[in-house]
Short mmCIF file of C-alpha atoms in Angstrom, two decimals:
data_model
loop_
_atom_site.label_atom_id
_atom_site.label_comp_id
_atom_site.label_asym_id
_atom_site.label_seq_id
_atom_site.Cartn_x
_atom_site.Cartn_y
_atom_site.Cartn_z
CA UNK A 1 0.00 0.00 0.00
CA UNK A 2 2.81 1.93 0.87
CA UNK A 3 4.00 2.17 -2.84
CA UNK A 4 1.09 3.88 -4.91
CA UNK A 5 0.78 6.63 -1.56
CA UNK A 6 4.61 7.60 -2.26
CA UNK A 7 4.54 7.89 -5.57
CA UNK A 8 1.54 10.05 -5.11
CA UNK A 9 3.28 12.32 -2.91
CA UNK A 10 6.31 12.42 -5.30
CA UNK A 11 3.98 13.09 -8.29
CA UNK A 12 2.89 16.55 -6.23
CA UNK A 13 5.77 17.37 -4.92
CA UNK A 14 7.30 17.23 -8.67
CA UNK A 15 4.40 18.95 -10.06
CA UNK A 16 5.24 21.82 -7.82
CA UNK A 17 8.74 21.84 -8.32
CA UNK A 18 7.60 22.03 -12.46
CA UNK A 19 5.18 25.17 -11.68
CA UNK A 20 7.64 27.37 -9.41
CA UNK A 21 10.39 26.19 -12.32
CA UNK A 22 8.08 27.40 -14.60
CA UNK A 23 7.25 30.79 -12.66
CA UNK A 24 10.36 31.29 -12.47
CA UNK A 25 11.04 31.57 -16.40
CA UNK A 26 8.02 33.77 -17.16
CA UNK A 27 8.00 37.07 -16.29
CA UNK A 28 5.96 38.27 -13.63
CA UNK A 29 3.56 40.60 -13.67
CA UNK A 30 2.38 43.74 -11.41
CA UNK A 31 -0.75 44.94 -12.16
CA UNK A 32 -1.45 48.35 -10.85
CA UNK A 33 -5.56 49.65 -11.30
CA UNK A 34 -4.51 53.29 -11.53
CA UNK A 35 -2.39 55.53 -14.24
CA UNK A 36 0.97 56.08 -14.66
CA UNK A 37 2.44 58.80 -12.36
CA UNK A 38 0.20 58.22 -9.41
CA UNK A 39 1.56 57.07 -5.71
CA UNK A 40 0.74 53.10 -6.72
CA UNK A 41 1.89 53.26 -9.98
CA UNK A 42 5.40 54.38 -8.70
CA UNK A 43 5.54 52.51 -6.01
CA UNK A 44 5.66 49.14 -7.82
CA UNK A 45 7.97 50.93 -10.61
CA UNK A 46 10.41 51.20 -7.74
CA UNK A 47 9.89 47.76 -6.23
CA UNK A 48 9.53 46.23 -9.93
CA UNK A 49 13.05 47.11 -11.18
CA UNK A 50 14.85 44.91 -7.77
CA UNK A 51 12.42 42.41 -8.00
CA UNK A 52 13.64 41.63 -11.39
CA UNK A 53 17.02 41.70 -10.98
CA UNK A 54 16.59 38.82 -7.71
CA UNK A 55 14.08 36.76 -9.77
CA UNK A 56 16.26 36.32 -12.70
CA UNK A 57 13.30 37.27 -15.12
CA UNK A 58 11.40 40.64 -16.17
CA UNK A 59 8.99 42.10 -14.22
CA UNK A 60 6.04 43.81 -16.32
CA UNK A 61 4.43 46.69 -14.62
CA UNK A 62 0.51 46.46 -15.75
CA UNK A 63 -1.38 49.97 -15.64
CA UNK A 64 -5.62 48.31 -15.74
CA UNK A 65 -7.27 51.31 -15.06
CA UNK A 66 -10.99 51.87 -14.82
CA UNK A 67 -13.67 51.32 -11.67
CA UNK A 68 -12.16 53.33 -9.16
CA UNK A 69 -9.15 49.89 -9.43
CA UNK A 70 -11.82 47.59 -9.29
CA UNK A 71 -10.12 46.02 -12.74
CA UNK A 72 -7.41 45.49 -11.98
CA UNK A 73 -8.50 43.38 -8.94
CA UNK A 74 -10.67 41.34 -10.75
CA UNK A 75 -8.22 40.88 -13.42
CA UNK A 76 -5.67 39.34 -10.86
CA UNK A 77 -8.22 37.12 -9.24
CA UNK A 78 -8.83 35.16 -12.77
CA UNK A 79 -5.12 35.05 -13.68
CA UNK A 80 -4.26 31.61 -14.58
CA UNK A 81 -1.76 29.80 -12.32
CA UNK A 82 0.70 29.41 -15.23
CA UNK A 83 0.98 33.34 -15.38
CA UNK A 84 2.90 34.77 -11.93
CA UNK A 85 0.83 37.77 -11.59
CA UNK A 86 1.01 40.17 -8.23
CA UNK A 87 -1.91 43.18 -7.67
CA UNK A 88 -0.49 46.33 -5.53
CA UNK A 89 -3.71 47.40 -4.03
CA UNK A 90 -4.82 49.82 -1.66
CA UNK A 91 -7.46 49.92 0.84
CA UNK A 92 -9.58 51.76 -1.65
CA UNK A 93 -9.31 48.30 -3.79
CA UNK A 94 -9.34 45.78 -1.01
CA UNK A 95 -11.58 47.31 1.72
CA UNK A 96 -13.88 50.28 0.62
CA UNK A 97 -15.18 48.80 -2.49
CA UNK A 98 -15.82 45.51 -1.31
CA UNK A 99 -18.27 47.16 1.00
CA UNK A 100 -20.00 49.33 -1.30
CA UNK A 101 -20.15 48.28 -4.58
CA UNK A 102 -22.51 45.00 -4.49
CA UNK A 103 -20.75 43.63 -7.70
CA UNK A 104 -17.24 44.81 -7.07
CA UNK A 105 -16.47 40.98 -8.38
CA UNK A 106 -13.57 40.21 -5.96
CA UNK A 107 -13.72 39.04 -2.02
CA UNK A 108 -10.44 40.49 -0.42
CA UNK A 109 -10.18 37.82 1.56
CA UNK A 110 -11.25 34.82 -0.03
CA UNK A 111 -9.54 35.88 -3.79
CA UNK A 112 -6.31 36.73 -2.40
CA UNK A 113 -3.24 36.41 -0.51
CA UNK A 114 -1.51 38.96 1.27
CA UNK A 115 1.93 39.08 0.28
CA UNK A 116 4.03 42.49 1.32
CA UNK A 117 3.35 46.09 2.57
CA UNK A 118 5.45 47.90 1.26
CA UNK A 119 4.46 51.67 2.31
CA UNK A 120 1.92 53.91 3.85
CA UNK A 121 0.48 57.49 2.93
CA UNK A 122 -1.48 60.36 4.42
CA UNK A 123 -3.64 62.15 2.13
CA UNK A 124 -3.61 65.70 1.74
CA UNK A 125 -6.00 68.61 0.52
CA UNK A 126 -4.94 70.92 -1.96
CA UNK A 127 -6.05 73.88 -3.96
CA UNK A 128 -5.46 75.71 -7.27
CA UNK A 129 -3.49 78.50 -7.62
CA UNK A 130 -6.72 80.54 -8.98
CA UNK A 131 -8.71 79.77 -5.25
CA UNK A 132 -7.98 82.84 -2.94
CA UNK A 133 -7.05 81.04 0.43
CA UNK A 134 -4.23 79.91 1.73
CA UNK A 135 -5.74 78.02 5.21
CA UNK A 136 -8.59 75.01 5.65
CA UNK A 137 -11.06 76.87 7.40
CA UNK A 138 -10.96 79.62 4.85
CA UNK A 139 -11.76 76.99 2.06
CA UNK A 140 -14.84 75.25 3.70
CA UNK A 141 -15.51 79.26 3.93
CA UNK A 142 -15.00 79.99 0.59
CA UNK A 143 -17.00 76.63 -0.70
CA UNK A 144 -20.22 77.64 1.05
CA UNK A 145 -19.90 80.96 -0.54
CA UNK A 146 -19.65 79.88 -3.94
CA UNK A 147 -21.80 77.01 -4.26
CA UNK A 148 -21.03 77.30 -7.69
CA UNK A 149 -17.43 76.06 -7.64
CA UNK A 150 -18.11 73.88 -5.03
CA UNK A 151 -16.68 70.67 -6.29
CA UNK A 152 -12.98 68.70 -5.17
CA UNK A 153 -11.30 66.54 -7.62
CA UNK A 154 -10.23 62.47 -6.38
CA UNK A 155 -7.98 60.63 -8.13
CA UNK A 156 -10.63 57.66 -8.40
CA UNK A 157 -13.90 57.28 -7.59
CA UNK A 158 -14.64 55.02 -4.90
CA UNK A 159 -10.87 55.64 -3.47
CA UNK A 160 -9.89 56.26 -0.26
CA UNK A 161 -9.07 60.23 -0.95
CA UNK A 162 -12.88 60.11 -2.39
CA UNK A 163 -13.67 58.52 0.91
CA UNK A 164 -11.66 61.21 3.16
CA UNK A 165 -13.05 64.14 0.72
CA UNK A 166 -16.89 63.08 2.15
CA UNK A 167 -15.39 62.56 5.99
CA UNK A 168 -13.97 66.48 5.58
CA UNK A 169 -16.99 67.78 3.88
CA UNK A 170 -18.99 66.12 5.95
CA UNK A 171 -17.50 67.60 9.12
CA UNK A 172 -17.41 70.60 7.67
CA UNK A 173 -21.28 70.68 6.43
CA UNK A 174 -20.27 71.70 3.36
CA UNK A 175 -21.84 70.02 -0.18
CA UNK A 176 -19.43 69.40 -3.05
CA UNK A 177 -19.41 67.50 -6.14
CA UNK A 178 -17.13 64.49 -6.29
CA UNK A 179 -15.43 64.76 -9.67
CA UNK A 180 -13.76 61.46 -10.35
CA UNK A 181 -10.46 61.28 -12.42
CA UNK A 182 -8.89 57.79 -13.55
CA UNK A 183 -5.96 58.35 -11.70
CA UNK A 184 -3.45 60.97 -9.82
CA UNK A 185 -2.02 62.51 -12.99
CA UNK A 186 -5.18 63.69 -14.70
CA UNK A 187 -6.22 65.09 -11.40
CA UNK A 188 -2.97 67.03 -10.67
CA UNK A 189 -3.47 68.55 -14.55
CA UNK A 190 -7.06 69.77 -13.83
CA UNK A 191 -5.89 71.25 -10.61
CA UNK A 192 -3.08 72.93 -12.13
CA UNK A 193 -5.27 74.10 -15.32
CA UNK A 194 -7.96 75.12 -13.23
CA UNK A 195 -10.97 72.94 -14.21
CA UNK A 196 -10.96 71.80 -10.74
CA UNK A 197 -10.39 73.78 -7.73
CA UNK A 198 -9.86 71.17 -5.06
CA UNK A 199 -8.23 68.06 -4.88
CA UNK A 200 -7.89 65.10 -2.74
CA UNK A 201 -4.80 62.45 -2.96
CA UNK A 202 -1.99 60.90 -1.30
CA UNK A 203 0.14 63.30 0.12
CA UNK A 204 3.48 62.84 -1.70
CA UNK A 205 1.37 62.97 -4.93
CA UNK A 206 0.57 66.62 -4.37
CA UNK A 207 3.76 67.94 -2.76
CA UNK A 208 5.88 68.05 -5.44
CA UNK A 209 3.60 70.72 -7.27
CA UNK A 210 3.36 72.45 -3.98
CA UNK A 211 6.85 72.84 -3.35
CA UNK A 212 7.20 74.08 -6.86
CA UNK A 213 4.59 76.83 -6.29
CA UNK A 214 2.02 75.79 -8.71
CA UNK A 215 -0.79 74.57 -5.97
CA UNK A 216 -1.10 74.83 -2.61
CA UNK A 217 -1.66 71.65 -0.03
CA UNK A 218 -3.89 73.47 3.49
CA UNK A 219 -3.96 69.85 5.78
CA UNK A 220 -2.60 66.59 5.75
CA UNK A 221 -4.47 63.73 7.32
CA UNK A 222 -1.43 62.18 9.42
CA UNK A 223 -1.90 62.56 13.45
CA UNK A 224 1.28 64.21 13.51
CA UNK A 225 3.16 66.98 10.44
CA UNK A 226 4.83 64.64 8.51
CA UNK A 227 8.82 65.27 8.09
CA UNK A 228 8.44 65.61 4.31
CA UNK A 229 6.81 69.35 4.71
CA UNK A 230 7.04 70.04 8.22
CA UNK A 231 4.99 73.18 7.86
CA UNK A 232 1.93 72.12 6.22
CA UNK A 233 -0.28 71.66 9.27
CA UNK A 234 -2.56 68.50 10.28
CA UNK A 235 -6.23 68.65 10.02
CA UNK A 236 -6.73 68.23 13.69
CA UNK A 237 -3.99 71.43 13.75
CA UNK A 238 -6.69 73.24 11.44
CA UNK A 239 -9.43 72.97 13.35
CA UNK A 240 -11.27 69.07 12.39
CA UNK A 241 -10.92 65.90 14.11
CA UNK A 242 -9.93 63.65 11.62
CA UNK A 243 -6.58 61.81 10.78
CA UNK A 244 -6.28 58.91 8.14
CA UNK A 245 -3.62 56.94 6.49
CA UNK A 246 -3.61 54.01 3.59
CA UNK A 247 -1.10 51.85 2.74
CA UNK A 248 0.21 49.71 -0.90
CA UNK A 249 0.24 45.66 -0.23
CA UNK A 250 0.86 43.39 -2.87
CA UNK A 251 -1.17 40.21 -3.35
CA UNK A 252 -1.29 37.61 -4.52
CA UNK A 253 -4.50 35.44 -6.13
CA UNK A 254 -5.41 32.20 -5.09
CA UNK A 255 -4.75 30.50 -8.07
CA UNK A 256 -1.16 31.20 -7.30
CA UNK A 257 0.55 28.34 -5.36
CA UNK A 258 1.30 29.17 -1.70
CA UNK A 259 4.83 28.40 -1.67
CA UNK A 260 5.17 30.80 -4.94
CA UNK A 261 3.35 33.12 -3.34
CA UNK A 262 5.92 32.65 0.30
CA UNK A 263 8.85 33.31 -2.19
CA UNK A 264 7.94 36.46 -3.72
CA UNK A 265 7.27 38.16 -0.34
CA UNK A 266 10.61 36.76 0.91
CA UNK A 267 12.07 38.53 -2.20
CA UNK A 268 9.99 41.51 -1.97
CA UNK A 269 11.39 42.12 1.90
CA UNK A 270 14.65 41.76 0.46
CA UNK A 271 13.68 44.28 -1.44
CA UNK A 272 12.46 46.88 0.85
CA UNK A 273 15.56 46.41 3.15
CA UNK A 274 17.30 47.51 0.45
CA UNK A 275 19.19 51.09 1.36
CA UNK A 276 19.03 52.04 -2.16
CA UNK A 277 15.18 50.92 -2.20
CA UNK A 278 15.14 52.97 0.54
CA UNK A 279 16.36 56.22 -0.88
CA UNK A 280 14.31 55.61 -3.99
CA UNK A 281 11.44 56.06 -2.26
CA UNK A 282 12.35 59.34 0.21
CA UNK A 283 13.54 60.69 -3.20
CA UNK A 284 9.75 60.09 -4.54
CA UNK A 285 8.52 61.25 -1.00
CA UNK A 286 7.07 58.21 0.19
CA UNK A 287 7.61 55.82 3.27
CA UNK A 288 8.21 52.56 2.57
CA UNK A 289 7.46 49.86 4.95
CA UNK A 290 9.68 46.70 5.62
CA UNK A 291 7.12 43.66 6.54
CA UNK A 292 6.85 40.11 6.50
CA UNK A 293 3.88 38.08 5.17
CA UNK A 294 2.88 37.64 8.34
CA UNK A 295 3.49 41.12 9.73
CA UNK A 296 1.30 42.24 6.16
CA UNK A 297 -1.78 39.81 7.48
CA UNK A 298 -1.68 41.22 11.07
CA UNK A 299 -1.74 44.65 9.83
CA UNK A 300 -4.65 44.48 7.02
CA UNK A 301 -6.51 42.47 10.04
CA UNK A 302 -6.35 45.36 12.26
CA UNK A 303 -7.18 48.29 9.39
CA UNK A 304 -9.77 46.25 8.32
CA UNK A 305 -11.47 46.02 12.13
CA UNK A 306 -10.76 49.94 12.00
CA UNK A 307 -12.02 51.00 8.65
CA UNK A 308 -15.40 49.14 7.46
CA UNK A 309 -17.43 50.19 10.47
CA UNK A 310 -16.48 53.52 9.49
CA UNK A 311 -17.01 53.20 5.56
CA UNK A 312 -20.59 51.36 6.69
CA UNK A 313 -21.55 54.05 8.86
CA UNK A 314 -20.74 56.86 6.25
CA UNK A 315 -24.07 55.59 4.17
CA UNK A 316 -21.67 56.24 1.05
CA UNK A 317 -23.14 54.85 -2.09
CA UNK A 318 -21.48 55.04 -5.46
#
C-alpha cells in the first residue's frame, strides 16, 4: 500500500517543483488599477526594477485602469496559475469597495493572498493656484460661498481620498461634487489648469507641485506633520478631528501556489531592506514599509477592524 501513496506524494511534490520552475522563467507581472504617475503606480515601478534583478526574469508593470481599481483586482483574481501575476492594491481596492459596490467581483479575503506592505500614505487637501485662500477653514468658507465652484477633484472614484473628501466635507457641512479622475495625474493637470479647484490624494502625490509653487496643499491627514513638509499643518492642527492613512500591499491570487506566493514576499522584503530601495522612495517622497507576510496579514486584520465600520456608517453609495 505503501507504494502507490509515495509515488503520489512524489507526483505533487514534482508537479510543484515544475510550476515554481516554470514561474520562475516567465515574467511576472504587477498589475497596478490606476495611471501612470500616481503614488501606486510608482511605487511598484520602484519595487519592480529589484524584484527583477533577484528573480532572474522581467517584471512587467501592468497599468488596468478603470472602476475606481476595481479592474485590476478582478483581473488578478482570474489570472491563470501558469501566469505569476502580483496586484499592488490599496485599501480603496481591497476594503472600501468591497463594501460598497454590491458587484465589485472580488472578495479580499477569499480571492487573495496577502503578500508584502510595502508603504503607507497620508492624504492631503490641496487647492489651485486661482482659489484665494491659503488656510482650511478659509476653504470650507470659501465653498459655502460659492456654491457654484463647489466641487474637489479624487484621483478615483470610490478611493480612499474620495472617501476622506466626504469625511472632511462632511464635518465641515459643506456640499461638493465628487469629480472622479482615472488616476493621480489627470487630477494634478485639472488642478493645475484650473478645471478643478480642489483636490484630494496621497500626500506625496501633491507635494511636489506644492513645493514648486504651482498649488497649494492646506492639511494633511497624518496625526502628527509629517517630516516631508514640516509646515503644512494636520487637520486636527486646522481645526477638524480627523486623521487617516492608507497603505500599498501586494497580493497575490489564489490561483497562485502558496509556496510561490511565500517566495515572492521573501524577495519583496529583500527588497524593501534595500538602502538604495530605501532612498528611492524618500527621493519620490514616500515611506516605505519593511514587513513580513505575516506582519502584512496582522496589519490588514487590524485596518480592516478599524475601517469598514467607518465606511458602513458613512451611508456612502457610489
Amino acid at each position: 500500500m505503501w507504494k502507490p501513496l509515495a509515488t503520489s506524494a512524489l507526483t505533487a511534490v514534482l508537479a510543484l517543483c515544475a510550476t515554481l520552475a516554470h514561474a520562475q522563467d516567465t515574467p511576472l507581472r504587477i498589475v497596478v488599477g490606476y495611471a501612470p504617475g500616481g503614488a501606486t503606480d510608482r511605487v511598484a515601478r520602484i519595487v519592480a526594477d529589484k524584484l527583477g534583478s533577484k528573480l532572474g526574469t522581467p517584471v512587467i508593470v501592468e497599468n488596468k485602469t478603470g472602476a475606481g481599481g476595481r479592474l485590476s483586482a478582478q483581473a488578478v483574481k482570474a489570472a491563470p496559475a501558469n501566469q505569476p501575476t502580483l496586484l499592488l492594491a490599496n485599501p480603496a481596492v481591497m476594503l472600501v469597495a468591497p463594501l460598497v459596490f454590491p458587484d465589485a467581483g472580488y472578495d479580499p479575503e477569499r480571492d487573495f493572498r496577502p503578500v508584502s506592505h510595502v508603504n503607507s500614505y497620508e492624504f492631503g487637501v490641496a487647492v489651485g493656484s486661482a482659489v484665494p485662500v491659503k488656510e482650511l477653514p478659509h476653504l470650507m468658507a470659501w465653498l459655502k460661498a460659492n456654491p457654484d465652484k463647489a466641487n474637489f477633484g479624487v484621483p478615483a472614484t470610490g478611493s480612499l481620498p474620495h472617501f476622506f473628501g466626504l469625511m472632511v466635507g462632511d464635518a465641515a457641512k459643506v456640499r461638493a461634487e465628487v469629480v472622479g479622475y482615472r488616476g493621480s495625474a489627470p487630477l494634478l493637470n485639472d488642478l493645475l489648469g484650473g478645471q478643478v479647484p480642489v483636490a484630494f490624494d496621497t500626500f506625496d502625490t501633491l507635494l511636489p507641485q506644492h513645493e514648486a509653487g504651482k498649488i497649494r496643499i492646506l492639511a494633511v491627514s497624518s496625526a502628527k506633520r509629517s517630516a516631508l513638509a514640516p509646515q503644512i499643518p494636520t487637520f486636527k492642527e486646522a481645526g477638524m478631528d480627523l486623521a487617516a492613512t492608507g497603505w500599498n500591499t501586494f497580493f497575490a491570487p489564489m490561483t497562485m501556489p502558496k509556496a510561490q506566493a511565500e517566495r515572492l514576499a521573501g524577495l519583496i522584503h529583500e527588497v524593501m531592506k534595500d538602502p538604495d530601495t530605501q532612498r528611492k522612495f524618500a527621493t519620490a517622497k514616500m515611506e516605505p514599509v519593511v514587513a513580513t507576510m505575516a506582519q502584512t496579514e496582522a496589519m490588514l486584520k487590524a485596518y480592516r477592524a478599524q475601517w469598514a465600520p467607518v465606511v458602513q456608517r458613512s451611508g456612502f453609495k457610489p
